[in-house]
Structure formats: C-alpha cells, structure tokens
Amino acid sequence: MFWNKESKEKQAMQQENLQLAARLSYQEARLDHQLCQQFLARQDADTAAKDAFLAWQKTCYSYPEQEQWTIEEEIRALESYIQWFASLQAEPFFFKTNYQIEDPTLLIQPLISLALVQNALRNGYNSMENHPVKIRIKVAFNQFTMEVSNRVNHYLEDQANNILIKNFQSRLAYCYPGEQHSLLINSNSNVFKCFLQVKLAL
C-alpha cells in the first residue's frame, strides 16, 4: 500500500513537471525572448517600427493557450514570426517554405510548429542563399506532417541538445501523448533535420 501511494505521487509529480515544461515551450513560442531582445537592441527603430512590433507582440500574447485553433491560423502565425525574424537580422536571411494543406479548418495546438523553426533559425546557418532553412508542412486527412532542415552549425556539438527542444518534446508528450505524435531528429556533417508527425482530431 505504501509503495502504491509513493508510485502515484511520483507519477503525479512527473505529470506536473511535464505540464510545466509544456507551458514553458508554449510561452517561448508565443513570446520569443531572443527576438524581443534583438528588437530592443536596435538603435535605428523609429516610432512606427516600435508600434508595429508592439502590436505584433500584443497579437502573439492574445493567442489561445488552453484551446486549439485551425491549421490556417497556425500557418499565419508561423509566417508572421518568420517575417519578423527576417526583418531583425543584420545579415541576409534565406528560407523556403512549402505548404500542402488539404483542410485548413482542422484543429491543432497553437504554435506547435514554432519550436522547430526557432531552433533552426537560432542555432543553424541561414545566411547562405544556397543553403536556406527549409520548412515543409503537409496536412492530409488527420495527419499534420512537418519537416524543418538547416545547414549544420559546426560550432554546436548537438543542435538538438537545448532547452528549447527538450521543452518542446515535453509539450508534444503532454498535448499528443503516446502514438499521437512522433518526432525524429537527424544530423550529419551538413544538414540538421527534424521530422514531426501529429495525429489531428477529425
């Protein structure tokens, strides 16, 4: 009986830790602290630029946390993030996107696509036109598939070994437990690639 109680308490604590990491992952997707720091460090931002950035941040803050939204809204938020990221870079930034969406009204956890993109933009090379960050999203039937790849940053031992990815893995486990999701991460001497699949409710 004592062992049973201890086991249940341990499981409850593990679930609480999983939920906390999942929430941290969502918050970083919603309000990217590094991007905010980049904007605040700019010396050339005029009033209009500041107002536009603050308006975008206000929009991000209004994104739902406890409810799902449509694939269409997810893509729109992702595109907005990428455009802001590109506008704040001192060097040229190259990326390619490809979307194949059969039903944009299907529901998904908000900003679930951002962590892999944030990881590629922050930790991979993206300033070479011949080696852009590539983002592919496909939604068919009840399957959300995403592939993100970037040129390897040879100054990093492992691009997947960071709190951004670890918290994201926790969010996937919390929001889409068991076989509802799969995340594969591969890397060679040239390319770092993530492949995500999520089962959506019909």
PDB file of C-alpha atoms in Angstrom:
ATOM      1  CA  MET A   1       0.000   0.000   0.000  1.00  0.00           C
ATOM      2  CA  PHE A   2       2.801   2.440   0.880  1.00  0.00           C
ATOM      3  CA  TRP A   3       4.610   1.596  -2.369  1.00  0.00           C
ATOM      4  CA  ASN A   4       1.385   2.201  -4.274  1.00  0.00           C
ATOM      5  CA  LYS A   5       0.954   5.655  -2.736  1.00  0.00           C
ATOM      6  CA  GLU A   6       4.572   6.564  -3.395  1.00  0.00           C
ATOM      7  CA  SER A   7       4.263   5.439  -7.009  1.00  0.00           C
ATOM      8  CA  LYS A   8       1.122   7.522  -7.557  1.00  0.00           C
ATOM      9  CA  GLU A   9       2.758  10.585  -6.014  1.00  0.00           C
ATOM     10  CA  LYS A  10       5.765  10.136  -8.285  1.00  0.00           C
ATOM     11  CA  GLN A  11       3.529   9.843 -11.336  1.00  0.00           C
ATOM     12  CA  ALA A  12       1.620  12.962 -10.310  1.00  0.00           C
ATOM     13  CA  MET A  13       4.872  14.896  -9.902  1.00  0.00           C
ATOM     14  CA  GLN A  14       6.121  13.705 -13.289  1.00  0.00           C
ATOM     15  CA  GLN A  15       2.863  14.851 -14.878  1.00  0.00           C
ATOM     16  CA  GLU A  16       3.151  18.260 -13.207  1.00  0.00           C
ATOM     17  CA  ASN A  17       6.741  18.632 -14.460  1.00  0.00           C
ATOM     18  CA  LEU A  18       5.627  17.615 -17.951  1.00  0.00           C
ATOM     19  CA  GLN A  19       2.835  20.179 -17.887  1.00  0.00           C
ATOM     20  CA  LEU A  20       5.216  22.913 -16.689  1.00  0.00           C
ATOM     21  CA  ALA A  21       7.761  22.181 -19.440  1.00  0.00           C
ATOM     22  CA  ALA A  22       4.944  22.101 -21.998  1.00  0.00           C
ATOM     23  CA  ARG A  23       3.728  25.501 -20.857  1.00  0.00           C
ATOM     24  CA  LEU A  24       7.254  26.937 -20.984  1.00  0.00           C
ATOM     25  CA  SER A  25       7.560  25.661 -24.550  1.00  0.00           C
ATOM     26  CA  TYR A  26       4.316  27.378 -25.499  1.00  0.00           C
ATOM     27  CA  GLN A  27       5.312  30.649 -23.834  1.00  0.00           C
ATOM     28  CA  GLU A  28       8.643  30.712 -25.695  1.00  0.00           C
ATOM     29  CA  ALA A  29       6.798  30.126 -28.961  1.00  0.00           C
ATOM     30  CA  ARG A  30       4.311  32.880 -28.189  1.00  0.00           C
ATOM     31  CA  LEU A  31       6.790  35.481 -26.916  1.00  0.00           C
ATOM     32  CA  ASP A  32      10.263  34.687 -28.258  1.00  0.00           C
ATOM     33  CA  HIS A  33      12.576  36.358 -25.736  1.00  0.00           C
ATOM     34  CA  GLN A  34      15.588  36.350 -28.078  1.00  0.00           C
ATOM     35  CA  LEU A  35      13.614  38.096 -30.806  1.00  0.00           C
ATOM     36  CA  CYS A  36      12.415  40.701 -28.311  1.00  0.00           C
ATOM     37  CA  GLN A  37      15.998  41.298 -27.196  1.00  0.00           C
ATOM     38  CA  GLN A  38      17.090  41.736 -30.813  1.00  0.00           C
ATOM     39  CA  PHE A  39      14.432  44.361 -31.386  1.00  0.00           C
ATOM     40  CA  LEU A  40      15.217  46.234 -28.171  1.00  0.00           C
ATOM     41  CA  ALA A  41      18.911  46.290 -29.132  1.00  0.00           C
ATOM     42  CA  ARG A  42      18.178  48.079 -32.411  1.00  0.00           C
ATOM     43  CA  GLN A  43      19.242  51.707 -32.476  1.00  0.00           C
ATOM     44  CA  ASP A  44      17.516  52.596 -35.746  1.00  0.00           C
ATOM     45  CA  ALA A  45      13.952  51.619 -34.842  1.00  0.00           C
ATOM     46  CA  ASP A  46      11.619  54.585 -35.352  1.00  0.00           C
ATOM     47  CA  THR A  47       8.276  55.093 -33.653  1.00  0.00           C
ATOM     48  CA  ALA A  48       6.355  53.370 -36.436  1.00  0.00           C
ATOM     49  CA  ALA A  49       8.602  50.296 -36.240  1.00  0.00           C
ATOM     50  CA  LYS A  50       8.251  50.155 -32.460  1.00  0.00           C
ATOM     51  CA  ASP A  51       4.474  50.472 -32.694  1.00  0.00           C
ATOM     52  CA  ALA A  52       4.350  47.714 -35.304  1.00  0.00           C
ATOM     53  CA  PHE A  53       6.480  45.382 -33.194  1.00  0.00           C
ATOM     54  CA  LEU A  54       4.453  46.052 -30.055  1.00  0.00           C
ATOM     55  CA  ALA A  55       1.237  45.459 -31.996  1.00  0.00           C
ATOM     56  CA  TRP A  56       2.612  42.131 -33.209  1.00  0.00           C
ATOM     57  CA  GLN A  57       3.631  41.174 -29.666  1.00  0.00           C
ATOM     58  CA  LYS A  58       0.142  42.076 -28.464  1.00  0.00           C
ATOM     59  CA  THR A  59      -1.295  39.802 -31.132  1.00  0.00           C
ATOM     60  CA  CYS A  60       1.047  36.997 -30.057  1.00  0.00           C
ATOM     61  CA  TYR A  61       0.012  37.461 -26.448  1.00  0.00           C
ATOM     62  CA  SER A  62      -3.634  37.046 -27.453  1.00  0.00           C
ATOM     63  CA  TYR A  63      -3.016  33.597 -28.929  1.00  0.00           C
ATOM     64  CA  PRO A  64      -5.001  30.907 -27.094  1.00  0.00           C
ATOM     65  CA  GLU A  65      -3.235  28.685 -24.599  1.00  0.00           C
ATOM     66  CA  GLN A  66      -5.869  26.238 -23.445  1.00  0.00           C
ATOM     67  CA  GLU A  67      -7.700  25.641 -26.715  1.00  0.00           C
ATOM     68  CA  GLN A  68      -6.841  24.554 -30.231  1.00  0.00           C
ATOM     69  CA  TRP A  69      -7.037  26.651 -33.375  1.00  0.00           C
ATOM     70  CA  THR A  70      -7.135  25.982 -37.105  1.00  0.00           C
ATOM     71  CA  ILE A  71      -4.259  24.967 -39.347  1.00  0.00           C
ATOM     72  CA  GLU A  72      -4.886  28.199 -41.255  1.00  0.00           C
ATOM     73  CA  GLU A  73      -4.296  30.248 -38.101  1.00  0.00           C
ATOM     74  CA  GLU A  74      -1.191  28.190 -37.307  1.00  0.00           C
ATOM     75  CA  ILE A  75       0.355  28.863 -40.724  1.00  0.00           C
ATOM     76  CA  ARG A  76      -0.490  32.557 -40.480  1.00  0.00           C
ATOM     77  CA  ALA A  77       1.216  32.837 -37.084  1.00  0.00           C
ATOM     78  CA  LEU A  78       4.269  30.926 -38.330  1.00  0.00           C
ATOM     79  CA  GLU A  79       4.597  33.177 -41.388  1.00  0.00           C
ATOM     80  CA  SER A  80       4.307  36.274 -39.216  1.00  0.00           C
ATOM     81  CA  TYR A  81       7.064  35.011 -36.923  1.00  0.00           C
ATOM     82  CA  ILE A  82       9.407  34.223 -39.825  1.00  0.00           C
ATOM     83  CA  GLN A  83       8.876  37.657 -41.377  1.00  0.00           C
ATOM     84  CA  TRP A  84       9.656  39.422 -38.107  1.00  0.00           C
ATOM     85  CA  PHE A  85      12.716  37.261 -37.566  1.00  0.00           C
ATOM     86  CA  ALA A  86      13.976  38.085 -41.067  1.00  0.00           C
ATOM     87  CA  SER A  87      13.399  41.819 -40.598  1.00  0.00           C
ATOM     88  CA  LEU A  88      15.538  41.921 -37.442  1.00  0.00           C
ATOM     89  CA  GLN A  89      18.616  40.162 -38.807  1.00  0.00           C
ATOM     90  CA  ALA A  90      21.774  42.155 -39.510  1.00  0.00           C
ATOM     91  CA  GLU A  91      22.810  39.661 -42.207  1.00  0.00           C
ATOM     92  CA  PRO A  92      20.782  38.283 -45.131  1.00  0.00           C
ATOM     93  CA  PHE A  93      18.428  35.508 -44.124  1.00  0.00           C
ATOM     94  CA  PHE A  94      17.298  32.787 -46.511  1.00  0.00           C
ATOM     95  CA  PHE A  95      14.439  30.359 -46.102  1.00  0.00           C
ATOM     96  CA  LYS A  96      11.994  28.338 -48.173  1.00  0.00           C
ATOM     97  CA  THR A  97       8.507  27.280 -47.188  1.00  0.00           C
ATOM     98  CA  ASN A  98       6.224  24.712 -48.744  1.00  0.00           C
ATOM     99  CA  TYR A  99       2.666  24.152 -47.568  1.00  0.00           C
ATOM    100  CA  GLN A 100       0.342  21.406 -48.772  1.00  0.00           C
ATOM    101  CA  ILE A 101      -2.864  21.802 -46.806  1.00  0.00           C
ATOM    102  CA  GLU A 102      -5.919  19.746 -47.741  1.00  0.00           C
ATOM    103  CA  ASP A 103      -8.142  21.045 -44.952  1.00  0.00           C
ATOM    104  CA  PRO A 104      -7.105  24.331 -43.287  1.00  0.00           C
ATOM    105  CA  THR A 105     -10.005  24.092 -40.822  1.00  0.00           C
ATOM    106  CA  LEU A 106      -8.583  21.105 -38.923  1.00  0.00           C
ATOM    107  CA  LEU A 107      -7.614  21.944 -35.343  1.00  0.00           C
ATOM    108  CA  ILE A 108      -4.151  21.820 -33.795  1.00  0.00           C
ATOM    109  CA  GLN A 109      -2.432  23.034 -30.642  1.00  0.00           C
ATOM    110  CA  PRO A 110      -1.463  26.699 -31.189  1.00  0.00           C
ATOM    111  CA  LEU A 111       2.132  27.426 -32.232  1.00  0.00           C
ATOM    112  CA  ILE A 112       3.103  23.746 -32.202  1.00  0.00           C
ATOM    113  CA  SER A 113       5.124  24.390 -35.374  1.00  0.00           C
ATOM    114  CA  LEU A 114       7.265  27.199 -33.969  1.00  0.00           C
ATOM    115  CA  ALA A 115       9.800  25.437 -31.736  1.00  0.00           C
ATOM    116  CA  LEU A 116      11.443  23.503 -34.575  1.00  0.00           C
ATOM    117  CA  VAL A 117      11.613  26.666 -36.676  1.00  0.00           C
ATOM    118  CA  GLN A 118      13.021  28.684 -33.768  1.00  0.00           C
ATOM    119  CA  ASN A 119      15.699  26.043 -33.260  1.00  0.00           C
ATOM    120  CA  ALA A 120      16.669  26.121 -36.940  1.00  0.00           C
ATOM    121  CA  LEU A 121      16.792  29.923 -37.083  1.00  0.00           C
ATOM    122  CA  ARG A 122      18.674  30.393 -33.810  1.00  0.00           C
ATOM    123  CA  ASN A 123      21.132  27.525 -33.993  1.00  0.00           C
ATOM    124  CA  GLY A 124      21.611  26.716 -37.675  1.00  0.00           C
ATOM    125  CA  TYR A 125      23.231  28.644 -40.522  1.00  0.00           C
ATOM    126  CA  ASN A 126      20.710  30.584 -42.581  1.00  0.00           C
ATOM    127  CA  SER A 127      22.755  33.326 -44.256  1.00  0.00           C
ATOM    128  CA  MET A 128      23.725  31.348 -47.383  1.00  0.00           C
ATOM    129  CA  GLU A 129      21.344  31.509 -50.341  1.00  0.00           C
ATOM    130  CA  ASN A 130      22.325  28.011 -51.477  1.00  0.00           C
ATOM    131  CA  HIS A 131      21.554  26.582 -48.040  1.00  0.00           C
ATOM    132  CA  PRO A 132      18.305  28.138 -46.802  1.00  0.00           C
ATOM    133  CA  VAL A 133      16.281  26.963 -43.857  1.00  0.00           C
ATOM    134  CA  LYS A 134      13.611  24.711 -45.352  1.00  0.00           C
ATOM    135  CA  ILE A 135      10.169  24.396 -43.818  1.00  0.00           C
ATOM    136  CA  ARG A 136       7.651  21.937 -45.221  1.00  0.00           C
ATOM    137  CA  ILE A 137       4.186  21.370 -43.800  1.00  0.00           C
ATOM    138  CA  LYS A 138       1.640  18.910 -45.108  1.00  0.00           C
ATOM    139  CA  VAL A 139      -1.832  18.252 -43.759  1.00  0.00           C
ATOM    140  CA  ALA A 140      -3.725  15.316 -45.216  1.00  0.00           C
ATOM    141  CA  PHE A 141      -6.695  13.522 -43.640  1.00  0.00           C
ATOM    142  CA  ASN A 142      -5.954  13.804 -39.914  1.00  0.00           C
ATOM    143  CA  GLN A 143      -2.160  13.894 -40.207  1.00  0.00           C
ATOM    144  CA  PHE A 144      -0.021  17.000 -39.643  1.00  0.00           C
ATOM    145  CA  THR A 145       3.486  16.499 -41.015  1.00  0.00           C
ATOM    146  CA  MET A 146       6.316  18.992 -40.674  1.00  0.00           C
ATOM    147  CA  GLU A 147       9.920  18.868 -41.813  1.00  0.00           C
ATOM    148  CA  VAL A 148      12.464  21.534 -40.892  1.00  0.00           C
ATOM    149  CA  SER A 149      16.072  21.433 -42.078  1.00  0.00           C
ATOM    150  CA  ASN A 150      19.031  23.775 -41.898  1.00  0.00           C
ATOM    151  CA  ARG A 151      22.732  23.915 -42.640  1.00  0.00           C
ATOM    152  CA  VAL A 152      24.665  22.493 -39.695  1.00  0.00           C
ATOM    153  CA  ASN A 153      26.314  24.900 -37.278  1.00  0.00           C
ATOM    154  CA  HIS A 154      29.704  23.265 -36.699  1.00  0.00           C
ATOM    155  CA  TYR A 155      30.241  25.310 -33.552  1.00  0.00           C
ATOM    156  CA  LEU A 156      27.473  23.320 -31.866  1.00  0.00           C
ATOM    157  CA  GLU A 157      28.088  19.762 -30.774  1.00  0.00           C
ATOM    158  CA  ASP A 158      24.399  18.884 -30.937  1.00  0.00           C
ATOM    159  CA  GLN A 159      21.738  21.274 -32.219  1.00  0.00           C
ATOM    160  CA  ALA A 160      19.018  19.180 -30.567  1.00  0.00           C
ATOM    161  CA  ASN A 161      20.562  19.369 -27.110  1.00  0.00           C
ATOM    162  CA  ASN A 162      18.971  22.529 -25.754  1.00  0.00           C
ATOM    163  CA  ILE A 163      16.105  23.576 -23.509  1.00  0.00           C
ATOM    164  CA  LEU A 164      14.002  24.711 -26.478  1.00  0.00           C
ATOM    165  CA  ILE A 165      13.866  21.197 -27.937  1.00  0.00           C
ATOM    166  CA  LYS A 166      13.581  19.465 -24.566  1.00  0.00           C
ATOM    167  CA  ASN A 167      10.598  21.575 -23.539  1.00  0.00           C
ATOM    168  CA  PHE A 168       9.053  21.055 -26.962  1.00  0.00           C
ATOM    169  CA  GLN A 169       9.354  17.293 -26.568  1.00  0.00           C
ATOM    170  CA  SER A 170       7.560  17.650 -23.247  1.00  0.00           C
ATOM    171  CA  ARG A 171       4.814  19.694 -24.886  1.00  0.00           C
ATOM    172  CA  LEU A 172       4.327  17.032 -27.544  1.00  0.00           C
ATOM    173  CA  ALA A 173       4.160  14.328 -24.875  1.00  0.00           C
ATOM    174  CA  TYR A 174       1.644  16.375 -22.882  1.00  0.00           C
ATOM    175  CA  CYS A 175      -0.603  17.527 -25.746  1.00  0.00           C
ATOM    176  CA  TYR A 176      -0.277  14.477 -28.006  1.00  0.00           C
ATOM    177  CA  PRO A 177       0.646  11.555 -25.733  1.00  0.00           C
ATOM    178  CA  GLY A 178       1.758   8.128 -26.886  1.00  0.00           C
ATOM    179  CA  GLU A 179       1.275   7.352 -30.564  1.00  0.00           C
ATOM    180  CA  GLN A 180      -0.473  10.648 -31.275  1.00  0.00           C
ATOM    181  CA  HIS A 181       2.877  12.128 -32.283  1.00  0.00           C
ATOM    182  CA  SER A 182       6.375  11.229 -33.430  1.00  0.00           C
ATOM    183  CA  LEU A 183       9.483  13.409 -33.628  1.00  0.00           C
ATOM    184  CA  LEU A 184      12.589  12.259 -35.471  1.00  0.00           C
ATOM    185  CA  ILE A 185      15.807  14.282 -35.361  1.00  0.00           C
ATOM    186  CA  ASN A 186      18.691  13.519 -37.707  1.00  0.00           C
ATOM    187  CA  SER A 187      22.002  15.237 -38.313  1.00  0.00           C
ATOM    188  CA  ASN A 188      25.042  14.665 -40.488  1.00  0.00           C
ATOM    189  CA  SER A 189      28.078  16.781 -41.314  1.00  0.00           C
ATOM    190  CA  ASN A 190      25.998  19.116 -43.496  1.00  0.00           C
ATOM    191  CA  VAL A 191      22.318  19.082 -42.574  1.00  0.00           C
ATOM    192  CA  PHE A 192      20.285  19.094 -39.370  1.00  0.00           C
ATOM    193  CA  LYS A 193      16.719  17.886 -39.897  1.00  0.00           C
ATOM    194  CA  CYS A 194      13.595  17.407 -37.780  1.00  0.00           C
ATOM    195  CA  PHE A 195      10.555  15.425 -38.878  1.00  0.00           C
ATOM    196  CA  LEU A 196       7.333  15.814 -36.898  1.00  0.00           C
ATOM    197  CA  GLN A 197       4.036  13.979 -37.261  1.00  0.00           C
ATOM    198  CA  VAL A 198       0.913  14.730 -35.240  1.00  0.00           C
ATOM    199  CA  LYS A 199      -2.456  12.999 -35.403  1.00  0.00           C
ATOM    200  CA  LEU A 200      -5.273  15.523 -35.538  1.00  0.00           C
ATOM    201  CA  ALA A 201      -8.833  15.023 -34.371  1.00  0.00           C
ATOM    202  CA  LEU A 202     -11.373  14.916 -37.183  1.00  0.00           C
TER     203      LEU A 202
END
